[in-house]
mmCIF file of C-alpha atoms in Angstrom:
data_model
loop_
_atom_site.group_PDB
_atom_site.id
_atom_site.type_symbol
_atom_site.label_atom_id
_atom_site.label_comp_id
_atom_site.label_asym_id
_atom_site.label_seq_id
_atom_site.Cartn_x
_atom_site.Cartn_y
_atom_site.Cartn_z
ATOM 1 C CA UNK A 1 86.661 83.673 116.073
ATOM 2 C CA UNK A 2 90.392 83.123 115.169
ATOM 3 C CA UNK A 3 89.934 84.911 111.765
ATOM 4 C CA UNK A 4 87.706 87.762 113.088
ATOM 5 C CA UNK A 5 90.990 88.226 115.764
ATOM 6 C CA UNK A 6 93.109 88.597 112.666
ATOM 7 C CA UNK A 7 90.627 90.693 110.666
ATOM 8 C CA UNK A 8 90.861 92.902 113.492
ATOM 9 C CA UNK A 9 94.500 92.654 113.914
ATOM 10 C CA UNK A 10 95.054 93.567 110.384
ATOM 11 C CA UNK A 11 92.651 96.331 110.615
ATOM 12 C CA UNK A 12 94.455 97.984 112.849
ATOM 13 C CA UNK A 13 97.950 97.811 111.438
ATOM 14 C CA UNK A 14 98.564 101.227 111.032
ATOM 15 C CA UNK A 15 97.678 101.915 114.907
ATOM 16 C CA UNK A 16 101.275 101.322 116.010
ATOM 17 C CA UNK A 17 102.645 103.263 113.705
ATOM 18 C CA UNK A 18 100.566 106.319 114.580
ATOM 19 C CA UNK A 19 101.267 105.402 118.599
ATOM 20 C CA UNK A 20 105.098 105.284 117.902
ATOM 21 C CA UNK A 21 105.561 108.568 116.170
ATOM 22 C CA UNK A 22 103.470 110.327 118.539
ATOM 23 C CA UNK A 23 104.684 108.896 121.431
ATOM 24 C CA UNK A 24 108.364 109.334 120.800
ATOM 25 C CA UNK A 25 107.264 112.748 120.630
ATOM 26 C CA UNK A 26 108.373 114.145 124.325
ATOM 27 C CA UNK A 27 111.347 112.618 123.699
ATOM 28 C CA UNK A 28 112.667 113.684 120.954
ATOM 29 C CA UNK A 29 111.335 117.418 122.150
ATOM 30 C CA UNK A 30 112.951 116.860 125.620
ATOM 31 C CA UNK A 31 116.591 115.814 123.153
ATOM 32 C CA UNK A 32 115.850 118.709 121.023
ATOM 33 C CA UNK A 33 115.124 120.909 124.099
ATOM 34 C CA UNK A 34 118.058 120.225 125.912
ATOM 35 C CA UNK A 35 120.559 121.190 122.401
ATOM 36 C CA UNK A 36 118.506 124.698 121.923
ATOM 37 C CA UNK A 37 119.086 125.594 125.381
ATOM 38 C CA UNK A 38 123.300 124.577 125.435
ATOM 39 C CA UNK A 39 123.401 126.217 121.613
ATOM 40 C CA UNK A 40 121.606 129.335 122.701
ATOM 41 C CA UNK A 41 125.488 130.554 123.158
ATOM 42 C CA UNK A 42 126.823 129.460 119.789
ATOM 43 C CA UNK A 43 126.892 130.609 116.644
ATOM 44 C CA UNK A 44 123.527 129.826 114.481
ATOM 45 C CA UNK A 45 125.377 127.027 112.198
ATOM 46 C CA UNK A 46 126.356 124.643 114.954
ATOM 47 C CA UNK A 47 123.175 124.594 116.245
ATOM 48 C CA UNK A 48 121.645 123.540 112.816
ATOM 49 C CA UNK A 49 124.329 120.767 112.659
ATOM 50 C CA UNK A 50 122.659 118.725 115.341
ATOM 51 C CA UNK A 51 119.161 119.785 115.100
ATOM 52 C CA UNK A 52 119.033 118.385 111.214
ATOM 53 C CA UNK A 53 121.021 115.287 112.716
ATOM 54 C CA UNK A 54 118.317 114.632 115.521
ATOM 55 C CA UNK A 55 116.141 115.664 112.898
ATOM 56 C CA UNK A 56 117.246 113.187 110.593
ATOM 57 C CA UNK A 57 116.980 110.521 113.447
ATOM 58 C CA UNK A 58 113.049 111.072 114.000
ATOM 59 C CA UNK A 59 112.448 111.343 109.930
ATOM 60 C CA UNK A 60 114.530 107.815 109.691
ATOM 61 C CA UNK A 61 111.972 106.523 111.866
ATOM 62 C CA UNK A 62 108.756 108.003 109.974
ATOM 63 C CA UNK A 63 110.378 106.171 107.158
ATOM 64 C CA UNK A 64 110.718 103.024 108.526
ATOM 65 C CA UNK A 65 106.706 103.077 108.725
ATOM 66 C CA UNK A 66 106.412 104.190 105.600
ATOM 67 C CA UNK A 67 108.497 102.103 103.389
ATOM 68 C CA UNK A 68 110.162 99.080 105.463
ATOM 69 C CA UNK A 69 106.471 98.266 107.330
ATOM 70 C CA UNK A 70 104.091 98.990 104.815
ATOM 71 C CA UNK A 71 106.495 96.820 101.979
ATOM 72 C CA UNK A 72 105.454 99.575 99.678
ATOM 73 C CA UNK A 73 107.954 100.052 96.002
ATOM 74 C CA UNK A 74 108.941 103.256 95.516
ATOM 75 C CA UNK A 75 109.477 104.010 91.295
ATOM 76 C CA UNK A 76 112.031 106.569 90.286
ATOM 77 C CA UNK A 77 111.820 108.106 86.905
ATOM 78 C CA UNK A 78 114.075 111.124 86.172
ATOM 79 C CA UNK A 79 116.822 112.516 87.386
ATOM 80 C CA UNK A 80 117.463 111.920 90.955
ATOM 81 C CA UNK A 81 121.305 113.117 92.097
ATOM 82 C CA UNK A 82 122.901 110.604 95.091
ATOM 83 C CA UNK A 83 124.642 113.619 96.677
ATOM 84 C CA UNK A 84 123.705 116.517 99.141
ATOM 85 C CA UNK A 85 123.309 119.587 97.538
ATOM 86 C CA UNK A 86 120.414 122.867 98.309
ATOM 87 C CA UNK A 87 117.531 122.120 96.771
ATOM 88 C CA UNK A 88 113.940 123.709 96.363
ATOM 89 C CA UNK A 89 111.470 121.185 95.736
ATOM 90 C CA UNK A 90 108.280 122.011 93.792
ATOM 91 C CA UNK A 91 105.638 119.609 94.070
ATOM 92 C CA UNK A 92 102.032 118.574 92.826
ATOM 93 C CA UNK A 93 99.883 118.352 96.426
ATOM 94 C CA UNK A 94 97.372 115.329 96.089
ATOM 95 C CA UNK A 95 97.174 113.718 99.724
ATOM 96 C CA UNK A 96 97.404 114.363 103.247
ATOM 97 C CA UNK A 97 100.920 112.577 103.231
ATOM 98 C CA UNK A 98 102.694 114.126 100.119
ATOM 99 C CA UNK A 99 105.495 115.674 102.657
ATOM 100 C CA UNK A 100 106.936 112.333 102.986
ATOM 101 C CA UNK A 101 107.309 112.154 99.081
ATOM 102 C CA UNK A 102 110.123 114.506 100.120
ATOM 103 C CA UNK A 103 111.354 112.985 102.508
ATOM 104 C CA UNK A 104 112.010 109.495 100.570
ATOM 105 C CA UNK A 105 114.084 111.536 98.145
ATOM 106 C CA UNK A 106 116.579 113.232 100.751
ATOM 107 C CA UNK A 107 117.367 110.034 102.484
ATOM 108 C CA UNK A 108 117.840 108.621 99.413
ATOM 109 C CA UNK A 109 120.952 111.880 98.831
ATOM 110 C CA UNK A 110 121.779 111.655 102.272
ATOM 111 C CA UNK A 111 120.405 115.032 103.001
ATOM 112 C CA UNK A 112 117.450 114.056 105.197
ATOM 113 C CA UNK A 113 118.059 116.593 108.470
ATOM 114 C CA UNK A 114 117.887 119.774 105.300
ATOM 115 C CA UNK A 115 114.481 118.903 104.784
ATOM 116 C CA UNK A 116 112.499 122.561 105.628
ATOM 117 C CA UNK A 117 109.080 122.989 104.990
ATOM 118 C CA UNK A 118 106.566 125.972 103.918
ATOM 119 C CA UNK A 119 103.917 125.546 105.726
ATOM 120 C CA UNK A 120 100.231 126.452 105.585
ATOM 121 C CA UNK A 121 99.746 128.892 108.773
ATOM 122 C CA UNK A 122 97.149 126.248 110.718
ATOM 123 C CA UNK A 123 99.403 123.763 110.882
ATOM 124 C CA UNK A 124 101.625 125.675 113.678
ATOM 125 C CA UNK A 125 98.975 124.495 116.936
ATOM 126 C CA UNK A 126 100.311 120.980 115.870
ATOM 127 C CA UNK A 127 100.757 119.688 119.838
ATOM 128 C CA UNK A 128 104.623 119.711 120.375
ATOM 129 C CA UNK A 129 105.522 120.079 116.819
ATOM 130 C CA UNK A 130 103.843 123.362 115.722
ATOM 131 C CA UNK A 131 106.729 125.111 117.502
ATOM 132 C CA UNK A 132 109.283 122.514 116.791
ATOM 133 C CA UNK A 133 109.110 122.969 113.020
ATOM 134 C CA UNK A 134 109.775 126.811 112.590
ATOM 135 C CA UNK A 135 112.779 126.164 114.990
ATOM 136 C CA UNK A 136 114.203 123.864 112.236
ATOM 137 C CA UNK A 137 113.715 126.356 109.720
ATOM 138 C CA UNK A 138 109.910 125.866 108.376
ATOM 139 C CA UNK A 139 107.771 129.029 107.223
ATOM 140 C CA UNK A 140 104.413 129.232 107.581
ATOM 141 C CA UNK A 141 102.568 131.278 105.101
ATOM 142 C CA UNK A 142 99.135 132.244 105.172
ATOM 143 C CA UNK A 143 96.897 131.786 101.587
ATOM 144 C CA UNK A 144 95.316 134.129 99.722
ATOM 145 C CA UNK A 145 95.187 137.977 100.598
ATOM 146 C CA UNK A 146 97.016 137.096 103.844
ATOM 147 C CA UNK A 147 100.146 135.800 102.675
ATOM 148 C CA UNK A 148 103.067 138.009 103.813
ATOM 149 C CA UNK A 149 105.885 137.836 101.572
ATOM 150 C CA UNK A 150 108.139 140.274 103.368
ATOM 151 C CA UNK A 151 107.900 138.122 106.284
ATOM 152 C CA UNK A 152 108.263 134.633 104.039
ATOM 153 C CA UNK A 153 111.737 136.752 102.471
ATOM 154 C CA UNK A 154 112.858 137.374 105.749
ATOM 155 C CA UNK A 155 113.012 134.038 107.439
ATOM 156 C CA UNK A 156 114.694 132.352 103.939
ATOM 157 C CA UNK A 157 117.217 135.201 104.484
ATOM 158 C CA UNK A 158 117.777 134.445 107.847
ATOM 159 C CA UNK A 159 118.314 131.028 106.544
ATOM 160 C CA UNK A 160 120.706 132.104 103.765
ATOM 161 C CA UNK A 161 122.473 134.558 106.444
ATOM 162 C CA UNK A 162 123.329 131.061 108.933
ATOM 163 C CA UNK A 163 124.619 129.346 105.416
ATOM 164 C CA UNK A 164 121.723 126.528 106.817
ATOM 165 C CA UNK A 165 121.677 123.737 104.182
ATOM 166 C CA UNK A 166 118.814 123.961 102.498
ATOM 167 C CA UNK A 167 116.117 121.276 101.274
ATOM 168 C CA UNK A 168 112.898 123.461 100.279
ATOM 169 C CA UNK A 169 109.818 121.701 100.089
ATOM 170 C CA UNK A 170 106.636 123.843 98.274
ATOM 171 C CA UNK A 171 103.751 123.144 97.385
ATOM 172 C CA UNK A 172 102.473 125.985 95.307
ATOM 173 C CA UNK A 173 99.138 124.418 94.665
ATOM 174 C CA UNK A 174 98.399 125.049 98.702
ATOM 175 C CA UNK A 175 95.800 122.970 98.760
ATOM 176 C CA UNK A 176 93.731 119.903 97.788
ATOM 177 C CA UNK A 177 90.608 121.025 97.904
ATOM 178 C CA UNK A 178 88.241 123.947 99.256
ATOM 179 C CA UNK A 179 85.662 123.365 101.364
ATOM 180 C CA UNK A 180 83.610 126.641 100.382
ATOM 181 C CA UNK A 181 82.960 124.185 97.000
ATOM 182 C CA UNK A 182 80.753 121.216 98.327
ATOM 183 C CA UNK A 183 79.373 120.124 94.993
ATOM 184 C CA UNK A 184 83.306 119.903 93.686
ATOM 185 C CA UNK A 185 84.038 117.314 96.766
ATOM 186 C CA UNK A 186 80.847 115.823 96.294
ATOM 187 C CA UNK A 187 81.507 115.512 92.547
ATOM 188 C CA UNK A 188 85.399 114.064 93.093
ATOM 189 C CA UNK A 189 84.036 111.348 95.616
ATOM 190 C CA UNK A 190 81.528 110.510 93.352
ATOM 191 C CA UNK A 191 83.952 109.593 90.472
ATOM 192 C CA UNK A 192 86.522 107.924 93.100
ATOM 193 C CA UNK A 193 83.601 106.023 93.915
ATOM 194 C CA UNK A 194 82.453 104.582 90.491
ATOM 195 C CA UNK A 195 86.247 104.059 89.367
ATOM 196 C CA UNK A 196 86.797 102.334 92.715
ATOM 197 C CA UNK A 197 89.829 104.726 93.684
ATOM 198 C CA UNK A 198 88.555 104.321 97.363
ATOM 199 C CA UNK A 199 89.115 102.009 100.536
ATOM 200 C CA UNK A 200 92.538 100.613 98.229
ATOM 201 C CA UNK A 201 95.787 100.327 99.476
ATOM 202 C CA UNK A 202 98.401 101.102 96.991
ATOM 203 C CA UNK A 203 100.786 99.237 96.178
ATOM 204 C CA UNK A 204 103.826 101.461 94.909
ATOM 205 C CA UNK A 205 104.612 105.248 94.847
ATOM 206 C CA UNK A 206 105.436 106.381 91.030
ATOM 207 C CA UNK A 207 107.952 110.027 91.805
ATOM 208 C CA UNK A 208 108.751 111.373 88.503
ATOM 209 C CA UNK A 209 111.583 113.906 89.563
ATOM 210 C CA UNK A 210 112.787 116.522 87.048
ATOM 211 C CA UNK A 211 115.799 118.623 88.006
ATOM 212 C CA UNK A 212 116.526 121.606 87.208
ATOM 213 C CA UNK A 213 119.791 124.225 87.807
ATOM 214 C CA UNK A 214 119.109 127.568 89.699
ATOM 215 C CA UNK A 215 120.490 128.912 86.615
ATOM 216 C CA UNK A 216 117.559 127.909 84.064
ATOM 217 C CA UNK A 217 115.398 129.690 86.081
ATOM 218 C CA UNK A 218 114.085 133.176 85.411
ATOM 219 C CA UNK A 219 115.158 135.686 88.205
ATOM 220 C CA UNK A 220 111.981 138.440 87.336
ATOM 221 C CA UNK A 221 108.858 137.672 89.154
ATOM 222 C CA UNK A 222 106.562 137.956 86.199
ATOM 223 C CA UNK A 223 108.566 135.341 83.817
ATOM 224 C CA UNK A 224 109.309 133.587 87.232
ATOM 225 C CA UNK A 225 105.267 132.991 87.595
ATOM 226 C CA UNK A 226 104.832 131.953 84.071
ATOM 227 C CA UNK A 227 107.763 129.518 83.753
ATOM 228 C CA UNK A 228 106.078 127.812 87.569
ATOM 229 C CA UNK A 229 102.802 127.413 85.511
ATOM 230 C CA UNK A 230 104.561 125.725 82.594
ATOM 231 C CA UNK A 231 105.551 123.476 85.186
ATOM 232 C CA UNK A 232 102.432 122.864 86.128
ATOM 233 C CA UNK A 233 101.015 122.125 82.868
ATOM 234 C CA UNK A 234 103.986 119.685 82.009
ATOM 235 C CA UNK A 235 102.713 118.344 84.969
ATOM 236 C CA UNK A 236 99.204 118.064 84.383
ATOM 237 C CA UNK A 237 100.176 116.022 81.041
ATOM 238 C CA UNK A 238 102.007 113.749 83.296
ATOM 239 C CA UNK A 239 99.370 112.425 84.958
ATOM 240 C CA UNK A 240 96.751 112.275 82.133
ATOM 241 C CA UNK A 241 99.105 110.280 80.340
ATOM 242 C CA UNK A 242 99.902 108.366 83.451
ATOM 243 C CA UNK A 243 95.929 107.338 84.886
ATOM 244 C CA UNK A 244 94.448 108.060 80.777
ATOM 245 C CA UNK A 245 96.324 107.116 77.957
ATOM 246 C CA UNK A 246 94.724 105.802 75.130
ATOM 247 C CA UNK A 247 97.677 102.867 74.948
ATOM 248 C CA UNK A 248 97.372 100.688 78.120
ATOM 249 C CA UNK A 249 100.311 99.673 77.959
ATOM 250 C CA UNK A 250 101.548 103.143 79.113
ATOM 251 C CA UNK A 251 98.857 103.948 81.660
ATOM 252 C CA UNK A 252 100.284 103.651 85.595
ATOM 253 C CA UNK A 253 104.160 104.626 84.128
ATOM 254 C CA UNK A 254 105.750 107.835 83.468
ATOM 255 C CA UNK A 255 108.108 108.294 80.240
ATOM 256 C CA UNK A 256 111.732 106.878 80.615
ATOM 257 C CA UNK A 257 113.623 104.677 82.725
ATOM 258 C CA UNK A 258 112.211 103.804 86.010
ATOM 259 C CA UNK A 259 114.454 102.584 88.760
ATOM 260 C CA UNK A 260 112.811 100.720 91.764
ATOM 261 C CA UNK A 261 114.260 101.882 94.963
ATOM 262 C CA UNK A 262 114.179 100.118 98.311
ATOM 263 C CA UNK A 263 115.316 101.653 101.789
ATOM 264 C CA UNK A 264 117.439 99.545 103.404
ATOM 265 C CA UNK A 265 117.013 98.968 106.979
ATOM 266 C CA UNK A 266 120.273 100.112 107.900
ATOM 267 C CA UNK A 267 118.796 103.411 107.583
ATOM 268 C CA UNK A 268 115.733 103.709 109.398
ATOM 269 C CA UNK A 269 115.707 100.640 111.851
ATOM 270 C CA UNK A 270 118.523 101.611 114.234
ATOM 271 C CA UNK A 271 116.807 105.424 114.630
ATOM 272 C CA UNK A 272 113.169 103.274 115.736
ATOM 273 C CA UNK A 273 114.937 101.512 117.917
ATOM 274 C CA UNK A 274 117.077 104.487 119.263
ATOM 275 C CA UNK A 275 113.784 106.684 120.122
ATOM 276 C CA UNK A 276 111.698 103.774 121.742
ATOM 277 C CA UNK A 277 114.509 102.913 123.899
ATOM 278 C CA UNK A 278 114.194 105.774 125.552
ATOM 279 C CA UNK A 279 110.904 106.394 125.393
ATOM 280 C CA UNK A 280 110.074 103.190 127.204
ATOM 281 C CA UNK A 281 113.154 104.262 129.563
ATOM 282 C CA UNK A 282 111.595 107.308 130.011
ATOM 283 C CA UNK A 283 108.449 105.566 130.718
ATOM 284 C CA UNK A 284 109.946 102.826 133.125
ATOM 285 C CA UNK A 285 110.341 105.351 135.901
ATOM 286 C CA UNK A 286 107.561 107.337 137.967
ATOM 287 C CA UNK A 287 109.801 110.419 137.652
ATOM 288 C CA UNK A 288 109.986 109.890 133.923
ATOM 289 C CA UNK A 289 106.617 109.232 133.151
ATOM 290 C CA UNK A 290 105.923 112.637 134.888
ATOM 291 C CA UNK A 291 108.413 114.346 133.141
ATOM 292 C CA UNK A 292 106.619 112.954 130.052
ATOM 293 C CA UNK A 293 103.271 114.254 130.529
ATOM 294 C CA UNK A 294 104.187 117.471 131.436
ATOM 295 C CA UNK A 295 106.297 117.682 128.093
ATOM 296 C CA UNK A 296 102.958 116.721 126.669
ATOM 297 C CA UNK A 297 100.967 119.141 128.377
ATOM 298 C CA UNK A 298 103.553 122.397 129.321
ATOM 299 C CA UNK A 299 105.615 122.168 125.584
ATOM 300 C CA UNK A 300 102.302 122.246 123.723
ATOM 301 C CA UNK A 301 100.982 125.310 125.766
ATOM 302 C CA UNK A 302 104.552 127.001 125.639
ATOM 303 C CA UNK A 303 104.739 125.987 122.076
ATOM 304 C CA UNK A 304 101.430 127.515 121.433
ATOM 305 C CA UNK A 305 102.088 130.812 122.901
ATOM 306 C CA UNK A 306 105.484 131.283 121.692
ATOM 307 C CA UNK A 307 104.121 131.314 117.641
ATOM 308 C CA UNK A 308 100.753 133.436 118.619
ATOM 309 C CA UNK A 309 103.338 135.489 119.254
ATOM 310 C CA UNK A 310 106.256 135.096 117.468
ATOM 311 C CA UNK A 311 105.269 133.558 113.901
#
């Protein structure tokens, strides 16, 4: 019975995690909230200032679940700078959780609260957040036919326009997989299957991070597109070389130095304990746990109204 409790226990490790970052939620809306409202009056750059530091304070805390709790080793290869600067950052989309790939590398320059998404268009009836994350500067594009690249130009020169510090995150793949191809998702499960790629927990996150200067970039959209799939295709020869390669010894490793990074606590700890702490103050009081439902219930439905119409 004792080791079917901890079975169970174990099993359900990544429950809290899930219940904390959700449940902080009001709170750090109701914070958030309260700064839109006495910024409404100020010019657009202060109120970035402390939305990407309250920004940075709930990230810090997605962190801590993601590195410091799960004991995971993040591998650097490349060239990753230590200091702040704008950055648009072009990535391979594999998993549900690649946006935190992101995020480990802007702590890790201090530039954490610049972290801005693009955004496929669905994911703005997210409960709370939907809203909160074109408010901090996300775009949400639409795939296919529907995207709207006027609109997309726009908001990044609005961006430019407030002189908002800018960490880019794109995933020009859009997507993992289509579900209009069932035998191609049948097919890929199949092959996870008899390699054994499923129910594993993995054990370190390999981020091979090439950097490279506005100025080495073509400014014409046609070169512009080829020189992106180049990219891709270097790529592509990444990871065959990383799962494939004929020598073992070089399978599981990119080329070059690696470095292995860990997160100190410092970093992530005191922003978990900053948003429970009021969360559970919050939640001490009838009058708070009111006020917490109806940010629950009333900031969803606001939230979802305000990008039918606006976004």
């Amino acid at each position: 019975m004792l080791l079917s409790l901890v079975l169970h226990t174990y099993s359900m490790r990544y429950v809290l995690p899930a219940a904390v970052m959700m449940g902080t939620a009001p709170t750090y809306m109701l914070a958030w909230g309260a700064w839109r409202l006495l910024s409404a009056v100020l010019p657009a750059r202060f109120y970035h200032q402390v939305d990407d530091r309250l920004y940075t304070i709930y990230q810090s805390m997605v962190l801590f679940f993601f590195e410091n709790y799960t004991g995971i080793q993040i591998i650097f290869y490349g060239d990753l700078p230590k200091t702040k600067e704008n950055v648009v950052y072009i990535s391979n989309h594999q998993c549900t959780v690649d946006w935190i790939i992101a995020d480990m590398l802007a702590i890790r320059q201090n530039a954490l609260g610049h972290v801005r998404y693009v955004l496929k268009d669905g994911l703005k009836w997210l409960p709370l957040y939907g809203w909160y994350f074109y408010q901090h500067g996300g775009i949400y594009v639409k795939r296919s036919a529907k995207f709207d690249e006027k609109k997309m130009k726009s908001n990044l020169q609005a961006q430019a326009k407030a002189e908002t510090p800018m960490y880019l995150v794109i995933f020009p793949e859009g997507t993992r997989y289509n579900p209009e191809l069932p035998k191609v998702i049948a097919d890929s499960q199949s092959y996870a299957d008899k390699e054994d790629f499923l129910c594993k927990e993995c054990p370190r996150i390999h981020i091979y991070v090439d950097r490279i200067d506005v100025k080495d970039i073509p400014k014409e959209q046609m070169y512009m597109r080829r020189w992106l799939h180049e990219r891709f295709e270097i790529k592509d020869k990444l990871l065959i070389e990383f799962y494939d390669a004929k020598d073992s010894k070089r399978r599981n490793k990119f080329p070059g130095k690696c470095v292995l990074s860990k997160l100190s606590l410092k970093k992530t700890l005191p922003s978990l304990l900053f948003l429970t702490g009021l969360t559970a103050s919050m939640l001490l009081t009838e009058s708070g746990r009111k006020l917490y439902v109806k940010t629950w219930i009333y900031g969803t439905l606001f939230g979802w109204l305000w990008v039918s119409i606006i976004v």
